[in-house]
Amino acid sequence: MANERVIMGIDPGTTIMGYGILIAEGKEIRLETMGVVKLQSYADHYLKLKRIFERTLSLIETYKPDELAIEAPFFGNNVQSMLKLGRAQGVAMAACLYRDIPIFEYSPKSIKMSITGNGNATKEQVANFLKSMFKIQEMPKYADATDGLAAAVCHFYQKSLPSGGKNYKGWGDFVDKNKDRIV
């Protein structure tokens, strides 16, 4: 279908990388799949990066995404962890660039805000919103999968706003001005 687009969301990680694939048609979205890439068994950091690249390419070949939404690394106190996370993100991005897929980066706070209306929401709150939104019967074992899905949903919302869109003062204001969009 001409207006159909596939959005891949990734929550980068060096222990577990989460991903979610959405199909967007107009103002509607449906969950295609979500999951994780487990990297704990790789002792060498460079082998983990290779696996992230290979698995991201495999997801691209299988689902043919039109866009990538990826969670930006958050600033923490551990510089080594930040460096490793940034590398993991970069490798996933490189796989998408290799296939000419546009990349959109979102902060963890903006992803949480777009899903729950609260930028400080917990992973569990985000997962519960997604469970309800997509009527997911069995939640994945790892929250990284729903985090990847959340990045894709955030991107859908960001790119589906009408041009010259309205400004909202919070979730309540959005609900009040968009009663027709609430199910």
PDB file of N, CA, C and O in Angstrom, residues 20-85:
ATOM      1  N   GLY A  20      11.624  -3.332  18.022  1.00  0.00           N
ATOM      2  CA  GLY A  20      10.207  -3.445  17.723  1.00  0.00           C
ATOM      3  C   GLY A  20       9.974  -2.989  16.301  1.00  0.00           C
ATOM      4  O   GLY A  20      10.625  -2.057  15.832  1.00  0.00           O
ATOM      5  N   ILE A  21       9.058  -3.659  15.612  1.00  0.00           N
ATOM      6  CA  ILE A  21       8.723  -3.315  14.231  1.00  0.00           C
ATOM      7  C   ILE A  21       7.236  -2.986  14.176  1.00  0.00           C
ATOM      8  O   ILE A  21       6.397  -3.775  14.613  1.00  0.00           O
ATOM      9  N   LEU A  22       6.932  -1.806  13.643  1.00  0.00           N
ATOM     10  CA  LEU A  22       5.552  -1.341  13.481  1.00  0.00           C
ATOM     11  C   LEU A  22       5.223  -1.171  12.012  1.00  0.00           C
ATOM     12  O   LEU A  22       6.084  -0.792  11.221  1.00  0.00           O
ATOM     13  N   ILE A  23       3.966  -1.389  11.683  1.00  0.00           N
ATOM     14  CA  ILE A  23       3.446  -1.048  10.361  1.00  0.00           C
ATOM     15  C   ILE A  23       2.514   0.135  10.581  1.00  0.00           C
ATOM     16  O   ILE A  23       1.573   0.057  11.383  1.00  0.00           O
ATOM     17  N   ALA A  24       2.781   1.228   9.884  1.00  0.00           N
ATOM     18  CA  ALA A  24       1.953   2.437  10.000  1.00  0.00           C
ATOM     19  C   ALA A  24       1.221   2.656   8.677  1.00  0.00           C
ATOM     20  O   ALA A  24       1.836   2.641   7.615  1.00  0.00           O
ATOM     21  N   GLU A  25      -0.094   2.813   8.791  1.00  0.00           N
ATOM     22  CA  GLU A  25      -0.928   3.143   7.632  1.00  0.00           C
ATOM     23  C   GLU A  25      -1.769   4.335   8.027  1.00  0.00           C
ATOM     24  O   GLU A  25      -2.691   4.201   8.838  1.00  0.00           O
ATOM     25  N   GLY A  26      -1.435   5.484   7.473  1.00  0.00           N
ATOM     26  CA  GLY A  26      -2.151   6.696   7.846  1.00  0.00           C
ATOM     27  C   GLY A  26      -1.970   6.975   9.322  1.00  0.00           C
ATOM     28  O   GLY A  26      -0.854   7.065   9.818  1.00  0.00           O
ATOM     29  N   LYS A  27      -3.092   7.054  10.046  1.00  0.00           N
ATOM     30  CA  LYS A  27      -3.049   7.330  11.485  1.00  0.00           C
ATOM     31  C   LYS A  27      -3.093   6.066  12.335  1.00  0.00           C
ATOM     32  O   LYS A  27      -3.168   6.144  13.553  1.00  0.00           O
ATOM     33  N   GLU A  28      -3.060   4.916  11.689  1.00  0.00           N
ATOM     34  CA  GLU A  28      -3.140   3.637  12.398  1.00  0.00           C
ATOM     35  C   GLU A  28      -1.777   2.955  12.429  1.00  0.00           C
ATOM     36  O   GLU A  28      -1.019   3.030  11.465  1.00  0.00           O
ATOM     37  N   ILE A  29      -1.494   2.279  13.542  1.00  0.00           N
ATOM     38  CA  ILE A  29      -0.277   1.472  13.645  1.00  0.00           C
ATOM     39  C   ILE A  29      -0.626   0.094  14.171  1.00  0.00           C
ATOM     40  O   ILE A  29      -1.585  -0.070  14.926  1.00  0.00           O
ATOM     41  N   ARG A  30       0.153  -0.864  13.717  1.00  0.00           N
ATOM     42  CA  ARG A  30      -0.015  -2.212  14.256  1.00  0.00           C
ATOM     43  C   ARG A  30       1.363  -2.813  14.516  1.00  0.00           C
ATOM     44  O   ARG A  30       2.327  -2.515  13.806  1.00  0.00           O
ATOM     45  N   LEU A  31       1.412  -3.619  15.519  1.00  0.00           N
ATOM     46  CA  LEU A  31       2.647  -4.287  15.914  1.00  0.00           C
ATOM     47  C   LEU A  31       2.916  -5.440  14.961  1.00  0.00           C
ATOM     48  O   LEU A  31       2.051  -6.300  14.765  1.00  0.00           O
ATOM     49  N   GLU A  32       4.093  -5.432  14.370  1.00  0.00           N
ATOM     50  CA  GLU A  32       4.509  -6.546  13.519  1.00  0.00           C
ATOM     51  C   GLU A  32       5.252  -7.577  14.361  1.00  0.00           C
ATOM     52  O   GLU A  32       4.938  -8.744  14.349  1.00  0.00           O
ATOM     53  N   THR A  33       6.271  -7.110  15.114  1.00  0.00           N
ATOM     54  CA  THR A  33       7.027  -8.000  15.995  1.00  0.00           C
ATOM     55  C   THR A  33       7.856  -7.171  16.960  1.00  0.00           C
ATOM     56  O   THR A  33       8.050  -5.966  16.756  1.00  0.00           O
ATOM     57  N   MET A  34       8.322  -7.816  17.990  1.00  0.00           N
ATOM     58  CA  MET A  34       9.296  -7.220  18.907  1.00  0.00           C
ATOM     59  C   MET A  34      10.107  -8.348  19.508  1.00  0.00           C
ATOM     60  O   MET A  34       9.661  -9.491  19.533  1.00  0.00           O
ATOM     61  N   GLY A  35      11.289  -8.000  19.973  1.00  0.00           N
ATOM     62  CA  GLY A  35      12.146  -9.019  20.554  1.00  0.00           C
ATOM     63  C   GLY A  35      13.447  -8.429  21.042  1.00  0.00           C
ATOM     64  O   GLY A  35      13.603  -7.206  21.132  1.00  0.00           O
ATOM     65  N   VAL A  36      14.371  -9.320  21.336  1.00  0.00           N
ATOM     66  CA  VAL A  36      15.677  -8.891  21.832  1.00  0.00           C
ATOM     67  C   VAL A  36      16.779  -9.684  21.143  1.00  0.00           C
ATOM     68  O   VAL A  36      16.549 -10.770  20.617  1.00  0.00           O
ATOM     69  N   VAL A  37      17.951  -9.095  21.164  1.00  0.00           N
ATOM     70  CA  VAL A  37      19.173  -9.770  20.746  1.00  0.00           C
ATOM     71  C   VAL A  37      20.011  -9.896  22.008  1.00  0.00           C
ATOM     72  O   VAL A  37      20.407  -8.891  22.601  1.00  0.00           O
ATOM     73  N   LYS A  38      20.216 -11.135  22.449  1.00  0.00           N
ATOM     74  CA  LYS A  38      20.982 -11.376  23.671  1.00  0.00           C
ATOM     75  C   LYS A  38      22.464 -11.428  23.338  1.00  0.00           C
ATOM     76  O   LYS A  38      22.879 -12.130  22.427  1.00  0.00           O
ATOM     77  N   LEU A  39      23.217 -10.664  24.100  1.00  0.00           N
ATOM     78  CA  LEU A  39      24.649 -10.533  23.824  1.00  0.00           C
ATOM     79  C   LEU A  39      25.519 -10.976  25.004  1.00  0.00           C
ATOM     80  O   LEU A  39      26.738 -10.843  24.950  1.00  0.00           O
ATOM     81  N   GLN A  40      24.893 -11.508  26.051  1.00  0.00           N
ATOM     82  CA  GLN A  40      25.641 -11.877  27.257  1.00  0.00           C
ATOM     83  C   GLN A  40      26.686 -12.946  27.008  1.00  0.00           C
ATOM     84  O   GLN A  40      27.708 -12.985  27.683  1.00  0.00           O
ATOM     85  N   SER A  41      26.447 -13.817  26.045  1.00  0.00           N
ATOM     86  CA  SER A  41      27.366 -14.943  25.834  1.00  0.00           C
ATOM     87  C   SER A  41      28.666 -14.531  25.141  1.00  0.00           C
ATOM     88  O   SER A  41      29.599 -15.320  25.072  1.00  0.00           O
ATOM     89  N   TYR A  42      28.717 -13.314  24.640  1.00  0.00           N
ATOM     90  CA  TYR A  42      29.932 -12.832  23.979  1.00  0.00           C
ATOM     91  C   TYR A  42      30.805 -12.091  24.995  1.00  0.00           C
ATOM     92  O   TYR A  42      30.420 -11.050  25.506  1.00  0.00           O
ATOM     93  N   ALA A  43      31.970 -12.639  25.257  1.00  0.00           N
ATOM     94  CA  ALA A  43      32.874 -12.022  26.234  1.00  0.00           C
ATOM     95  C   ALA A  43      33.564 -10.804  25.643  1.00  0.00           C
ATOM     96  O   ALA A  43      33.840  -9.828  26.332  1.00  0.00           O
ATOM     97  N   ASP A  44      33.836 -10.849  24.361  1.00  0.00           N
ATOM     98  CA  ASP A  44      34.565  -9.787  23.687  1.00  0.00           C
ATOM     99  C   ASP A  44      33.595  -8.697  23.212  1.00  0.00           C
ATOM    100  O   ASP A  44      32.627  -8.997  22.505  1.00  0.00           O
ATOM    101  N   HIS A  45      33.865  -7.455  23.592  1.00  0.00           N
ATOM    102  CA  HIS A  45      32.985  -6.340  23.225  1.00  0.00           C
ATOM    103  C   HIS A  45      32.859  -6.189  21.710  1.00  0.00           C
ATOM    104  O   HIS A  45      31.792  -5.877  21.187  1.00  0.00           O
ATOM    105  N   TYR A  46      33.939  -6.442  20.987  1.00  0.00           N
ATOM    106  CA  TYR A  46      33.915  -6.283  19.535  1.00  0.00           C
ATOM    107  C   TYR A  46      33.049  -7.348  18.869  1.00  0.00           C
ATOM    108  O   TYR A  46      32.401  -7.084  17.848  1.00  0.00           O
ATOM    109  N   LEU A  47      33.010  -8.537  19.442  1.00  0.00           N
ATOM    110  CA  LEU A  47      32.115  -9.573  18.922  1.00  0.00           C
ATOM    111  C   LEU A  47      30.652  -9.188  19.166  1.00  0.00           C
ATOM    112  O   LEU A  47      29.786  -9.480  18.336  1.00  0.00           O
ATOM    113  N   LYS A  48      30.386  -8.528  20.283  1.00  0.00           N
ATOM    114  CA  LYS A  48      29.031  -8.033  20.539  1.00  0.00           C
ATOM    115  C   LYS A  48      28.627  -7.018  19.471  1.00  0.00           C
ATOM    116  O   LYS A  48      27.511  -7.054  18.954  1.00  0.00           O
ATOM    117  N   LEU A  49      29.543  -6.119  19.145  1.00  0.00           N
ATOM    118  CA  LEU A  49      29.257  -5.100  18.131  1.00  0.00           C
ATOM    119  C   LEU A  49      28.997  -5.750  16.770  1.00  0.00           C
ATOM    120  O   LEU A  49      28.077  -5.356  16.045  1.00  0.00           O
ATOM    121  N   LYS A  50      29.778  -6.770  16.451  1.00  0.00           N
ATOM    122  CA  LYS A  50      29.580  -7.497  15.191  1.00  0.00           C
ATOM    123  C   LYS A  50      28.202  -8.138  15.171  1.00  0.00           C
ATOM    124  O   LYS A  50      27.480  -8.073  14.169  1.00  0.00           O
ATOM    125  N   ARG A  51      27.805  -8.742  16.274  1.00  0.00           N
ATOM    126  CA  ARG A  51      26.490  -9.406  16.366  1.00  0.00           C
ATOM    127  C   ARG A  51      25.351  -8.378  16.235  1.00  0.00           C
ATOM    128  O   ARG A  51      24.353  -8.650  15.574  1.00  0.00           O
ATOM    129  N   ILE A  52      25.512  -7.214  16.848  1.00  0.00           N
ATOM    130  CA  ILE A  52      24.496  -6.154  16.729  1.00  0.00           C
ATOM    131  C   ILE A  52      24.351  -5.754  15.259  1.00  0.00           C
ATOM    132  O   ILE A  52      23.228  -5.638  14.751  1.00  0.00           O
ATOM    133  N   PHE A  53      25.465  -5.568  14.578  1.00  0.00           N
ATOM    134  CA  PHE A  53      25.435  -5.193  13.163  1.00  0.00           C
ATOM    135  C   PHE A  53      24.741  -6.272  12.336  1.00  0.00           C
ATOM    136  O   PHE A  53      23.833  -5.987  11.545  1.00  0.00           O
ATOM    137  N   GLU A  54      25.148  -7.523  12.531  1.00  0.00           N
ATOM    138  CA  GLU A  54      24.570  -8.633  11.761  1.00  0.00           C
ATOM    139  C   GLU A  54      23.076  -8.791  12.025  1.00  0.00           C
ATOM    140  O   GLU A  54      22.293  -8.979  11.095  1.00  0.00           O
ATOM    141  N   ARG A  55      22.694  -8.719  13.283  1.00  0.00           N
ATOM    142  CA  ARG A  55      21.271  -8.919  13.623  1.00  0.00           C
ATOM    143  C   ARG A  55      20.420  -7.755  13.122  1.00  0.00           C
ATOM    144  O   ARG A  55      19.297  -7.955  12.668  1.00  0.00           O
ATOM    145  N   THR A  56      20.958  -6.529  13.183  1.00  0.00           N
ATOM    146  CA  THR A  56      20.228  -5.374  12.658  1.00  0.00           C
ATOM    147  C   THR A  56      20.035  -5.527  11.158  1.00  0.00           C
ATOM    148  O   THR A  56      18.936  -5.287  10.639  1.00  0.00           O
ATOM    149  N   LEU A  57      21.080  -5.955  10.439  1.00  0.00           N
ATOM    150  CA  LEU A  57      20.944  -6.199   8.995  1.00  0.00           C
ATOM    151  C   LEU A  57      19.912  -7.288   8.710  1.00  0.00           C
ATOM    152  O   LEU A  57      19.128  -7.179   7.773  1.00  0.00           O
ATOM    153  N   SER A  58      19.888  -8.317   9.535  1.00  0.00           N
ATOM    154  CA  SER A  58      18.918  -9.392   9.369  1.00  0.00           C
ATOM    155  C   SER A  58      17.480  -8.870   9.550  1.00  0.00           C
ATOM    156  O   SER A  58      16.582  -9.230   8.785  1.00  0.00           O
ATOM    157  N   LEU A  59      17.277  -8.020  10.546  1.00  0.00           N
ATOM    158  CA  LEU A  59      15.948  -7.415  10.754  1.00  0.00           C
ATOM    159  C   LEU A  59      15.564  -6.545   9.557  1.00  0.00           C
ATOM    160  O   LEU A  59      14.406  -6.549   9.122  1.00  0.00           O
ATOM    161  N   ILE A  60      16.535  -5.822   9.018  1.00  0.00           N
ATOM    162  CA  ILE A  60      16.287  -4.972   7.849  1.00  0.00           C
ATOM    163  C   ILE A  60      15.877  -5.836   6.655  1.00  0.00           C
ATOM    164  O   ILE A  60      14.914  -5.528   5.944  1.00  0.00           O
ATOM    165  N   GLU A  61      16.594  -6.918   6.430  1.00  0.00           N
ATOM    166  CA  GLU A  61      16.291  -7.793   5.303  1.00  0.00           C
ATOM    167  C   GLU A  61      14.928  -8.460   5.458  1.00  0.00           C
ATOM    168  O   GLU A  61      14.205  -8.643   4.475  1.00  0.00           O
ATOM    169  N   THR A  62      14.554  -8.795   6.678  1.00  0.00           N
ATOM    170  CA  THR A  62      13.280  -9.472   6.921  1.00  0.00           C
ATOM    171  C   THR A  62      12.091  -8.520   6.837  1.00  0.00           C
ATOM    172  O   THR A  62      11.087  -8.829   6.196  1.00  0.00           O
ATOM    173  N   TYR A  63      12.184  -7.359   7.488  1.00  0.00           N
ATOM    174  CA  TYR A  63      11.019  -6.479   7.628  1.00  0.00           C
ATOM    175  C   TYR A  63      11.042  -5.254   6.723  1.00  0.00           C
ATOM    176  O   TYR A  63      10.057  -4.547   6.615  1.00  0.00           O
ATOM    177  N   LYS A  64      12.168  -4.980   6.097  1.00  0.00           N
ATOM    178  CA  LYS A  64      12.309  -3.856   5.155  1.00  0.00           C
ATOM    179  C   LYS A  64      11.799  -2.524   5.712  1.00  0.00           C
ATOM    180  O   LYS A  64      10.899  -1.893   5.149  1.00  0.00           O
ATOM    181  N   PRO A  65      12.365  -2.074   6.844  1.00  0.00           N
ATOM    182  CA  PRO A  65      11.888  -0.820   7.443  1.00  0.00           C
ATOM    183  C   PRO A  65      12.193   0.392   6.565  1.00  0.00           C
ATOM    184  O   PRO A  65      13.197   0.416   5.840  1.00  0.00           O
ATOM    185  N   ASP A  66      11.304   1.358   6.634  1.00  0.00           N
ATOM    186  CA  ASP A  66      11.485   2.620   5.928  1.00  0.00           C
ATOM    187  C   ASP A  66      12.249   3.620   6.780  1.00  0.00           C
ATOM    188  O   ASP A  66      12.860   4.545   6.246  1.00  0.00           O
ATOM    189  N   GLU A  67      12.192   3.436   8.104  1.00  0.00           N
ATOM    190  CA  GLU A  67      12.806   4.386   9.040  1.00  0.00           C
ATOM    191  C   GLU A  67      13.263   3.649  10.288  1.00  0.00           C
ATOM    192  O   GLU A  67      12.676   2.638  10.658  1.00  0.00           O
ATOM    193  N   LEU A  68      14.299   4.196  10.913  1.00  0.00           N
ATOM    194  CA  LEU A  68      14.769   3.679  12.200  1.00  0.00           C
ATOM    195  C   LEU A  68      14.561   4.740  13.255  1.00  0.00           C
ATOM    196  O   LEU A  68      14.961   5.892  13.070  1.00  0.00           O
ATOM    197  N   ALA A  69      13.942   4.346  14.357  1.00  0.00           N
ATOM    198  CA  ALA A  69      13.855   5.188  15.551  1.00  0.00           C
ATOM    199  C   ALA A  69      14.728   4.517  16.595  1.00  0.00           C
ATOM    200  O   ALA A  69      14.540   3.341  16.899  1.00  0.00           O
ATOM    201  N   ILE A  70      15.682   5.252  17.129  1.00  0.00           N
ATOM    202  CA  ILE A  70      16.625   4.653  18.072  1.00  0.00           C
ATOM    203  C   ILE A  70      16.729   5.505  19.319  1.00  0.00           C
ATOM    204  O   ILE A  70      16.670   6.734  19.252  1.00  0.00           O
ATOM    205  N   GLU A  71      16.821   4.825  20.444  1.00  0.00           N
ATOM    206  CA  GLU A  71      16.958   5.546  21.712  1.00  0.00           C
ATOM    207  C   GLU A  71      18.393   6.055  21.845  1.00  0.00           C
ATOM    208  O   GLU A  71      19.350   5.325  21.638  1.00  0.00           O
ATOM    209  N   ALA A  72      18.499   7.335  22.172  1.00  0.00           N
ATOM    210  CA  ALA A  72      19.806   7.958  22.387  1.00  0.00           C
ATOM    211  C   ALA A  72      20.355   7.512  23.738  1.00  0.00           C
ATOM    212  O   ALA A  72      19.596   7.336  24.689  1.00  0.00           O
ATOM    213  N   PRO A  73      21.657   7.325  23.819  1.00  0.00           N
ATOM    214  CA  PRO A  73      22.237   6.987  25.120  1.00  0.00           C
ATOM    215  C   PRO A  73      21.992   8.117  26.118  1.00  0.00           C
ATOM    216  O   PRO A  73      22.052   9.287  25.759  1.00  0.00           O
ATOM    217  N   PHE A  74      21.691   7.740  27.342  1.00  0.00           N
ATOM    218  CA  PHE A  74      21.503   8.748  28.384  1.00  0.00           C
ATOM    219  C   PHE A  74      22.841   8.992  29.062  1.00  0.00           C
ATOM    220  O   PHE A  74      23.728   8.134  29.043  1.00  0.00           O
ATOM    221  N   PHE A  75      22.994  10.157  29.615  1.00  0.00           N
ATOM    222  CA  PHE A  75      24.260  10.510  30.248  1.00  0.00           C
ATOM    223  C   PHE A  75      24.291   9.977  31.672  1.00  0.00           C
ATOM    224  O   PHE A  75      23.474  10.349  32.494  1.00  0.00           O
ATOM    225  N   GLY A  76      25.221   9.083  31.922  1.00  0.00           N
ATOM    226  CA  GLY A  76      25.371   8.505  33.250  1.00  0.00           C
ATOM    227  C   GLY A  76      26.718   8.856  33.834  1.00  0.00           C
ATOM    228  O   GLY A  76      27.501   9.606  33.243  1.00  0.00           O
ATOM    229  N   ASN A  77      26.996   8.292  34.968  1.00  0.00           N
ATOM    230  CA  ASN A  77      28.253   8.578  35.643  1.00  0.00           C
ATOM    231  C   ASN A  77      29.406   7.693  35.171  1.00  0.00           C
ATOM    232  O   ASN A  77      30.560   8.057  35.311  1.00  0.00           O
ATOM    233  N   ASN A  78      29.085   6.525  34.618  1.00  0.00           N
ATOM    234  CA  ASN A  78      30.118   5.585  34.211  1.00  0.00           C
ATOM    235  C   ASN A  78      30.496   5.843  32.748  1.00  0.00           C
ATOM    236  O   ASN A  78      29.763   5.495  31.826  1.00  0.00           O
ATOM    237  N   VAL A  79      31.650   6.441  32.543  1.00  0.00           N
ATOM    238  CA  VAL A  79      32.105   6.828  31.205  1.00  0.00           C
ATOM    239  C   VAL A  79      32.309   5.593  30.318  1.00  0.00           C
ATOM    240  O   VAL A  79      31.961   5.613  29.140  1.00  0.00           O
ATOM    241  N   GLN A  80      32.859   4.509  30.866  1.00  0.00           N
ATOM    242  CA  GLN A  80      33.086   3.301  30.083  1.00  0.00           C
ATOM    243  C   GLN A  80      31.764   2.708  29.586  1.00  0.00           C
ATOM    244  O   GLN A  80      31.664   2.280  28.438  1.00  0.00           O
ATOM    245  N   SER A  81      30.754   2.699  30.442  1.00  0.00           N
ATOM    246  CA  SER A  81      29.434   2.195  30.037  1.00  0.00           C
ATOM    247  C   SER A  81      28.841   3.054  28.933  1.00  0.00           C
ATOM    248  O   SER A  81      28.260   2.539  27.972  1.00  0.00           O
ATOM    249  N   MET A  82      29.001   4.365  29.059  1.00  0.00           N
ATOM    250  CA  MET A  82      28.504   5.283  28.036  1.00  0.00           C
ATOM    251  C   MET A  82      29.199   5.038  26.702  1.00  0.00           C
ATOM    252  O   MET A  82      28.561   5.041  25.647  1.00  0.00           O
ATOM    253  N   LEU A  83      30.495   4.834  26.746  1.00  0.00           N
ATOM    254  CA  LEU A  83      31.255   4.586  25.533  1.00  0.00           C
ATOM    255  C   LEU A  83      30.773   3.307  24.848  1.00  0.00           C
ATOM    256  O   LEU A  83      30.520   3.281  23.642  1.00  0.00           O
ATOM    257  N   LYS A  84      30.612   2.241  25.611  1.00  0.00           N
ATOM    258  CA  LYS A  84      30.156   0.968  25.056  1.00  0.00           C
ATOM    259  C   LYS A  84      28.739   1.086  24.497  1.00  0.00           C
ATOM    260  O   LYS A  84      28.447   0.552  23.424  1.00  0.00           O
ATOM    261  N   LEU A  85      27.873   1.768  25.202  1.00  0.00           N
ATOM    262  CA  LEU A  85      26.502   1.952  24.735  1.00  0.00           C
ATOM    263  C   LEU A  85      26.471   2.782  23.455  1.00  0.00           C
ATOM    264  O   LEU A  85      25.734   2.479  22.515  1.00  0.00           O
TER     265      LEU A  85
END
